Amino acid sequence: MLVILDEMDRTVLQRRLPNNLEQICQALCAHREGIEGIAVESTYNWYWLVDGLMEAGYRVHLVNTAAVKQYEGLKYKEDVHDARWLAHLFLPVGYIYPKEARGVRDLMRKRNQLIRQRSGQILSIENMLSRDTGKRASANEIKRWQETDVDQLALAESSRLAVKSNLAVMHCLNEQIERLEAEILKKAKFRLPDLAGNVVGTFVALGSRSCWS
């Protein structure tokens, strides 16, 4: 939903448009001279719209609606009311990542997602072991387990199979996490300045892993 308001809060344009950059730019074109800025909601799929509008020369604000308390209590949830509300918000805004940095940011998000999934597999094994045997194993121990280690546990056959399934998924996740980390460490480096503003080196940290150059 596209809504344009003037300085008196009057609706200049209100139109439902498809997710098509060309049509959106055409609708904005007639009002271009009077547009001070465009507020876009920070949803999961904002890249194409924000990039396209910025490339077309518009000043774009990525509105972080999660940080706006009034937005949570909005009476109407239709797109037209959301769009009018966004036109008033502008702040607080989210950071618009440069295109060249987004790939690494998205890889880091994917890594975090896989780590959470791996933790779920480990927790499942811990719970099953505690429930069936009354014994405990640390996450670090479980990370080193192979199927032969599971065969040594005092578990019923069905429980062993369940643990082996968790292990198989965990090992697969380990492989993908390491693959992502290798790529992130190649590309993501933060420049560290000294007190005078001179760059003294680069530093990257991924959980417990870090490197300095």
PDB file of C-alpha atoms in Angstrom:
ATOM      1  CA  MET A   1       0.000   0.000   0.000  1.00  0.00           C
ATOM      2  CA  LEU A   2       1.376   3.392  -1.048  1.00  0.00           C
ATOM      3  CA  VAL A   3       0.257   6.509   0.851  1.00  0.00           C
ATOM      4  CA  ILE A   4       1.546  10.053   0.313  1.00  0.00           C
ATOM      5  CA  LEU A   5       0.681  12.752   2.862  1.00  0.00           C
ATOM      6  CA  ASP A   6       1.311  16.469   2.559  1.00  0.00           C
ATOM      7  CA  GLU A   7       2.533  18.827   5.300  1.00  0.00           C
ATOM      8  CA  MET A   8      -1.062  19.345   6.475  1.00  0.00           C
ATOM      9  CA  ASP A   9      -1.542  15.581   6.901  1.00  0.00           C
ATOM     10  CA  ARG A  10      -3.871  15.451   3.918  1.00  0.00           C
ATOM     11  CA  THR A  11      -3.828  12.350   1.708  1.00  0.00           C
ATOM     12  CA  VAL A  12      -2.275  13.210  -1.649  1.00  0.00           C
ATOM     13  CA  LEU A  13      -2.198   9.639  -2.937  1.00  0.00           C
ATOM     14  CA  GLN A  14      -3.475   6.349  -1.620  1.00  0.00           C
ATOM     15  CA  ARG A  15      -3.111   3.317  -3.850  1.00  0.00           C
ATOM     16  CA  ARG A  16      -2.717  -0.441  -3.479  1.00  0.00           C
ATOM     17  CA  LEU A  17       0.130  -1.596  -5.696  1.00  0.00           C
ATOM     18  CA  PRO A  18       1.744  -4.969  -6.403  1.00  0.00           C
ATOM     19  CA  ASN A  19       5.340  -5.697  -5.396  1.00  0.00           C
ATOM     20  CA  ASN A  20       6.574  -4.175  -8.632  1.00  0.00           C
ATOM     21  CA  LEU A  21       9.283  -1.508  -8.462  1.00  0.00           C
ATOM     22  CA  GLU A  22       8.456  -0.013 -11.858  1.00  0.00           C
ATOM     23  CA  GLN A  23       4.795   0.548 -10.953  1.00  0.00           C
ATOM     24  CA  ILE A  24       5.726   2.018  -7.571  1.00  0.00           C
ATOM     25  CA  CYS A  25       8.185   4.470  -9.153  1.00  0.00           C
ATOM     26  CA  GLN A  26       5.596   5.444 -11.773  1.00  0.00           C
ATOM     27  CA  ALA A  27       3.068   6.208  -9.031  1.00  0.00           C
ATOM     28  CA  LEU A  28       5.635   8.335  -7.164  1.00  0.00           C
ATOM     29  CA  CYS A  29       6.901  10.128 -10.251  1.00  0.00           C
ATOM     30  CA  ALA A  30       4.127  12.747 -10.456  1.00  0.00           C
ATOM     31  CA  HIS A  31       4.795  13.784  -6.834  1.00  0.00           C
ATOM     32  CA  ARG A  32       8.581  13.494  -6.898  1.00  0.00           C
ATOM     33  CA  GLU A  33       9.374  17.181  -6.338  1.00  0.00           C
ATOM     34  CA  GLY A  34       7.352  17.323  -3.135  1.00  0.00           C
ATOM     35  CA  ILE A  35       8.560  14.069  -1.592  1.00  0.00           C
ATOM     36  CA  GLU A  36      10.903  14.740   1.335  1.00  0.00           C
ATOM     37  CA  GLY A  37      11.390  11.086   2.203  1.00  0.00           C
ATOM     38  CA  ILE A  38       9.848   7.634   1.928  1.00  0.00           C
ATOM     39  CA  ALA A  39       9.181   5.427   4.956  1.00  0.00           C
ATOM     40  CA  VAL A  40       9.410   1.683   4.329  1.00  0.00           C
ATOM     41  CA  GLU A  41       8.513  -0.876   6.974  1.00  0.00           C
ATOM     42  CA  SER A  42      11.445  -3.093   7.991  1.00  0.00           C
ATOM     43  CA  THR A  43       9.969  -6.452   6.970  1.00  0.00           C
ATOM     44  CA  TYR A  44      11.783  -9.633   5.915  1.00  0.00           C
ATOM     45  CA  ASN A  45      11.735  -8.654   2.230  1.00  0.00           C
ATOM     46  CA  TRP A  46      12.681  -4.959   2.077  1.00  0.00           C
ATOM     47  CA  TYR A  47      15.919  -5.219   0.064  1.00  0.00           C
ATOM     48  CA  TRP A  48      14.442  -4.905  -3.430  1.00  0.00           C
ATOM     49  CA  LEU A  49      12.184  -1.963  -2.562  1.00  0.00           C
ATOM     50  CA  VAL A  50      14.692   0.093  -0.556  1.00  0.00           C
ATOM     51  CA  ASP A  51      17.484  -0.510  -3.088  1.00  0.00           C
ATOM     52  CA  GLY A  52      15.244   0.378  -6.017  1.00  0.00           C
ATOM     53  CA  LEU A  53      13.936   3.582  -4.435  1.00  0.00           C
ATOM     54  CA  MET A  54      17.431   4.703  -3.399  1.00  0.00           C
ATOM     55  CA  GLU A  55      18.765   4.012  -6.886  1.00  0.00           C
ATOM     56  CA  ALA A  56      15.880   6.102  -8.236  1.00  0.00           C
ATOM     57  CA  GLY A  57      17.139   9.007  -6.123  1.00  0.00           C
ATOM     58  CA  TYR A  58      14.660   8.977  -3.236  1.00  0.00           C
ATOM     59  CA  ARG A  59      15.599   9.468   0.401  1.00  0.00           C
ATOM     60  CA  VAL A  60      14.482   6.258   2.110  1.00  0.00           C
ATOM     61  CA  HIS A  61      13.908   5.613   5.830  1.00  0.00           C
ATOM     62  CA  LEU A  62      13.697   2.013   7.034  1.00  0.00           C
ATOM     63  CA  VAL A  63      11.173   2.192   9.884  1.00  0.00           C
ATOM     64  CA  ASN A  64      11.768  -0.169  12.786  1.00  0.00           C
ATOM     65  CA  THR A  65       8.157  -0.685  13.859  1.00  0.00           C
ATOM     66  CA  ALA A  66       9.221  -3.113  16.602  1.00  0.00           C
ATOM     67  CA  ALA A  67      10.755  -0.151  18.434  1.00  0.00           C
ATOM     68  CA  VAL A  68       7.606   1.953  18.214  1.00  0.00           C
ATOM     69  CA  LYS A  69       5.217   1.299  21.125  1.00  0.00           C
ATOM     70  CA  GLN A  70       2.295   3.092  19.482  1.00  0.00           C
ATOM     71  CA  TYR A  71       2.493   0.706  16.530  1.00  0.00           C
ATOM     72  CA  GLU A  72       1.749  -2.279  18.784  1.00  0.00           C
ATOM     73  CA  GLY A  73      -1.574  -0.740  19.797  1.00  0.00           C
ATOM     74  CA  LEU A  74      -2.658   0.260  16.316  1.00  0.00           C
ATOM     75  CA  LYS A  75      -6.416  -0.305  16.105  1.00  0.00           C
ATOM     76  CA  TYR A  76      -6.484  -1.164  12.426  1.00  0.00           C
ATOM     77  CA  LYS A  77      -4.204  -3.770  10.882  1.00  0.00           C
ATOM     78  CA  GLU A  78      -5.020  -3.239   7.201  1.00  0.00           C
ATOM     79  CA  ASP A  79      -2.217  -2.112   4.890  1.00  0.00           C
ATOM     80  CA  VAL A  80      -3.758   1.310   4.289  1.00  0.00           C
ATOM     81  CA  HIS A  81      -3.729   2.200   8.000  1.00  0.00           C
ATOM     82  CA  ASP A  82      -0.204   0.781   8.395  1.00  0.00           C
ATOM     83  CA  ALA A  83       0.989   2.891   5.472  1.00  0.00           C
ATOM     84  CA  ARG A  84      -0.528   6.103   6.864  1.00  0.00           C
ATOM     85  CA  TRP A  85       1.032   5.374  10.263  1.00  0.00           C
ATOM     86  CA  LEU A  86       4.457   4.764   8.727  1.00  0.00           C
ATOM     87  CA  ALA A  87       4.265   8.135   6.990  1.00  0.00           C
ATOM     88  CA  HIS A  88       4.212   9.744  10.454  1.00  0.00           C
ATOM     89  CA  LEU A  89       6.887   7.625  12.114  1.00  0.00           C
ATOM     90  CA  PHE A  90      10.192   8.028  10.287  1.00  0.00           C
ATOM     91  CA  LEU A  91      11.944   7.462  13.650  1.00  0.00           C
ATOM     92  CA  PRO A  92      13.152   5.185  15.069  1.00  0.00           C
ATOM     93  CA  VAL A  93      14.651   3.884  11.878  1.00  0.00           C
ATOM     94  CA  GLY A  94      16.672   0.795  11.077  1.00  0.00           C
ATOM     95  CA  TYR A  95      20.115   0.798   9.525  1.00  0.00           C
ATOM     96  CA  ILE A  96      20.082   0.219   5.767  1.00  0.00           C
ATOM     97  CA  TYR A  97      22.978  -2.130   5.184  1.00  0.00           C
ATOM     98  CA  PRO A  98      25.030  -1.409   2.058  1.00  0.00           C
ATOM     99  CA  LYS A  99      24.457  -4.014  -0.635  1.00  0.00           C
ATOM    100  CA  GLU A 100      28.030  -5.289  -0.438  1.00  0.00           C
ATOM    101  CA  ALA A 101      27.725  -5.999   3.308  1.00  0.00           C
ATOM    102  CA  ARG A 102      24.375  -7.779   3.289  1.00  0.00           C
ATOM    103  CA  GLY A 103      25.686 -11.094   2.040  1.00  0.00           C
ATOM    104  CA  VAL A 104      27.954 -11.511   5.064  1.00  0.00           C
ATOM    105  CA  ARG A 105      25.232 -10.309   7.455  1.00  0.00           C
ATOM    106  CA  ASP A 106      22.799 -12.878   6.025  1.00  0.00           C
ATOM    107  CA  LEU A 107      25.414 -15.645   6.303  1.00  0.00           C
ATOM    108  CA  MET A 108      25.900 -14.748   9.973  1.00  0.00           C
ATOM    109  CA  ARG A 109      22.153 -14.919  10.518  1.00  0.00           C
ATOM    110  CA  LYS A 110      22.039 -18.314   8.850  1.00  0.00           C
ATOM    111  CA  ARG A 111      24.928 -19.495  11.030  1.00  0.00           C
ATOM    112  CA  ASN A 112      23.064 -18.405  14.160  1.00  0.00           C
ATOM    113  CA  GLN A 113      19.952 -20.218  12.972  1.00  0.00           C
ATOM    114  CA  LEU A 114      21.896 -23.456  12.419  1.00  0.00           C
ATOM    115  CA  ILE A 115      23.600 -23.127  15.819  1.00  0.00           C
ATOM    116  CA  ARG A 116      20.178 -22.878  17.472  1.00  0.00           C
ATOM    117  CA  GLN A 117      19.058 -25.982  15.594  1.00  0.00           C
ATOM    118  CA  ARG A 118      22.208 -27.832  16.669  1.00  0.00           C
ATOM    119  CA  SER A 119      21.558 -26.842  20.277  1.00  0.00           C
ATOM    120  CA  GLY A 120      18.083 -28.345  19.910  1.00  0.00           C
ATOM    121  CA  GLN A 121      19.567 -31.686  18.841  1.00  0.00           C
ATOM    122  CA  ILE A 122      21.995 -31.680  21.777  1.00  0.00           C
ATOM    123  CA  LEU A 123      19.257 -30.759  24.245  1.00  0.00           C
ATOM    124  CA  SER A 124      17.104 -33.613  22.935  1.00  0.00           C
ATOM    125  CA  ILE A 125      19.941 -36.080  23.563  1.00  0.00           C
ATOM    126  CA  GLU A 126      20.582 -34.667  27.040  1.00  0.00           C
ATOM    127  CA  ASN A 127      16.917 -34.982  27.964  1.00  0.00           C
ATOM    128  CA  MET A 128      16.625 -38.524  26.649  1.00  0.00           C
ATOM    129  CA  LEU A 129      19.757 -39.636  28.490  1.00  0.00           C
ATOM    130  CA  SER A 130      18.578 -38.081  31.752  1.00  0.00           C
ATOM    131  CA  ARG A 131      15.082 -39.536  31.401  1.00  0.00           C
ATOM    132  CA  ASP A 132      16.115 -43.086  30.488  1.00  0.00           C
ATOM    133  CA  THR A 133      19.282 -43.528  32.561  1.00  0.00           C
ATOM    134  CA  GLY A 134      19.353 -40.772  35.167  1.00  0.00           C
ATOM    135  CA  LYS A 135      22.812 -39.805  33.881  1.00  0.00           C
ATOM    136  CA  ARG A 136      24.041 -36.597  32.333  1.00  0.00           C
ATOM    137  CA  ALA A 137      26.419 -35.703  29.521  1.00  0.00           C
ATOM    138  CA  SER A 138      27.720 -32.233  28.740  1.00  0.00           C
ATOM    139  CA  ALA A 139      27.116 -30.546  25.412  1.00  0.00           C
ATOM    140  CA  ASN A 140      30.847 -30.702  24.668  1.00  0.00           C
ATOM    141  CA  GLU A 141      30.860 -34.459  25.269  1.00  0.00           C
ATOM    142  CA  ILE A 142      27.868 -35.006  23.017  1.00  0.00           C
ATOM    143  CA  LYS A 143      29.465 -32.963  20.242  1.00  0.00           C
ATOM    144  CA  ARG A 144      32.290 -35.521  20.122  1.00  0.00           C
ATOM    145  CA  TRP A 145      30.030 -38.587  20.091  1.00  0.00           C
ATOM    146  CA  GLN A 146      29.867 -41.016  17.212  1.00  0.00           C
ATOM    147  CA  GLU A 147      27.379 -43.865  16.700  1.00  0.00           C
ATOM    148  CA  THR A 148      29.752 -46.297  18.441  1.00  0.00           C
ATOM    149  CA  ASP A 149      29.580 -44.123  21.576  1.00  0.00           C
ATOM    150  CA  VAL A 150      25.800 -44.360  21.557  1.00  0.00           C
ATOM    151  CA  ASP A 151      26.027 -48.170  21.404  1.00  0.00           C
ATOM    152  CA  GLN A 152      27.806 -48.091  24.781  1.00  0.00           C
ATOM    153  CA  LEU A 153      24.915 -46.275  26.484  1.00  0.00           C
ATOM    154  CA  ALA A 154      22.429 -48.158  28.669  1.00  0.00           C
ATOM    155  CA  LEU A 155      19.509 -47.253  26.443  1.00  0.00           C
ATOM    156  CA  ALA A 156      16.677 -49.218  24.887  1.00  0.00           C
ATOM    157  CA  GLU A 157      17.080 -49.969  21.195  1.00  0.00           C
ATOM    158  CA  SER A 158      14.449 -47.409  20.190  1.00  0.00           C
ATOM    159  CA  SER A 159      16.108 -44.716  22.316  1.00  0.00           C
ATOM    160  CA  ARG A 160      19.514 -45.513  20.789  1.00  0.00           C
ATOM    161  CA  LEU A 161      18.059 -45.051  17.328  1.00  0.00           C
ATOM    162  CA  ALA A 162      16.526 -41.730  18.359  1.00  0.00           C
ATOM    163  CA  VAL A 163      19.873 -40.509  19.752  1.00  0.00           C
ATOM    164  CA  LYS A 164      21.676 -41.618  16.591  1.00  0.00           C
ATOM    165  CA  SER A 165      19.166 -39.644  14.532  1.00  0.00           C
ATOM    166  CA  ASN A 166      19.902 -36.556  16.640  1.00  0.00           C
ATOM    167  CA  LEU A 167      23.631 -37.143  16.197  1.00  0.00           C
ATOM    168  CA  ALA A 168      23.326 -37.487  12.424  1.00  0.00           C
ATOM    169  CA  VAL A 169      21.486 -34.165  12.198  1.00  0.00           C
ATOM    170  CA  MET A 170      23.991 -32.544  14.591  1.00  0.00           C
ATOM    171  CA  HIS A 171      26.983 -33.674  12.490  1.00  0.00           C
ATOM    172  CA  CYS A 172      25.304 -32.382   9.331  1.00  0.00           C
ATOM    173  CA  LEU A 173      24.702 -29.026  11.019  1.00  0.00           C
ATOM    174  CA  ASN A 174      28.325 -28.947  12.220  1.00  0.00           C
ATOM    175  CA  GLU A 175      29.518 -29.348   8.647  1.00  0.00           C
ATOM    176  CA  GLN A 176      27.322 -26.517   7.370  1.00  0.00           C
ATOM    177  CA  ILE A 177      28.191 -24.218  10.289  1.00  0.00           C
ATOM    178  CA  GLU A 178      31.915 -24.703   9.636  1.00  0.00           C
ATOM    179  CA  ARG A 179      31.353 -24.045   5.952  1.00  0.00           C
ATOM    180  CA  LEU A 180      29.541 -20.777   6.735  1.00  0.00           C
ATOM    181  CA  GLU A 181      32.191 -19.729   9.255  1.00  0.00           C
ATOM    182  CA  ALA A 182      34.966 -20.253   6.730  1.00  0.00           C
ATOM    183  CA  GLU A 183      33.194 -18.001   4.236  1.00  0.00           C
ATOM    184  CA  ILE A 184      32.337 -15.354   6.851  1.00  0.00           C
ATOM    185  CA  LEU A 185      35.925 -15.226   8.117  1.00  0.00           C
ATOM    186  CA  LYS A 186      37.111 -14.654   4.559  1.00  0.00           C
ATOM    187  CA  LYS A 187      34.833 -11.673   4.030  1.00  0.00           C
ATOM    188  CA  ALA A 188      33.858 -10.086   7.346  1.00  0.00           C
ATOM    189  CA  LYS A 189      36.579  -7.937   8.870  1.00  0.00           C
ATOM    190  CA  PHE A 190      36.084  -4.920  11.102  1.00  0.00           C
ATOM    191  CA  ARG A 191      38.711  -2.220  10.888  1.00  0.00           C
ATOM    192  CA  LEU A 192      40.006  -1.196  14.328  1.00  0.00           C
ATOM    193  CA  PRO A 193      41.234   2.419  14.609  1.00  0.00           C
ATOM    194  CA  ASP A 194      43.587   3.669  17.315  1.00  0.00           C
ATOM    195  CA  LEU A 195      42.905   6.844  19.307  1.00  0.00           C
ATOM    196  CA  ALA A 196      44.262   8.979  16.482  1.00  0.00           C
ATOM    197  CA  GLY A 197      41.899   7.345  13.977  1.00  0.00           C
ATOM    198  CA  ASN A 198      44.567   5.270  12.233  1.00  0.00           C
ATOM    199  CA  VAL A 199      43.627   1.701  11.345  1.00  0.00           C
ATOM    200  CA  VAL A 200      45.769  -0.645  13.431  1.00  0.00           C
ATOM    201  CA  GLY A 201      44.345  -3.973  12.299  1.00  0.00           C
ATOM    202  CA  THR A 202      41.252  -5.986  11.576  1.00  0.00           C
ATOM    203  CA  PHE A 203      39.340  -8.244  13.918  1.00  0.00           C
ATOM    204  CA  VAL A 204      36.650 -10.858  13.405  1.00  0.00           C
ATOM    205  CA  ALA A 205      34.806 -12.768  16.141  1.00  0.00           C
ATOM    206  CA  LEU A 206      32.332 -15.615  15.703  1.00  0.00           C
ATOM    207  CA  GLY A 207      31.148 -16.901  19.063  1.00  0.00           C
ATOM    208  CA  SER A 208      34.223 -18.416  20.688  1.00  0.00           C
ATOM    209  CA  ARG A 209      36.216 -18.158  17.461  1.00  0.00           C
ATOM    210  CA  SER A 210      38.216 -15.054  16.648  1.00  0.00           C
ATOM    211  CA  CYS A 211      41.175 -13.982  14.581  1.00  0.00           C
ATOM    212  CA  TRP A 212      43.417 -10.914  14.477  1.00  0.00           C
ATOM    213  CA  SER A 213      45.542  -9.541  11.696  1.00  0.00           C
TER     214      SER A 213
END
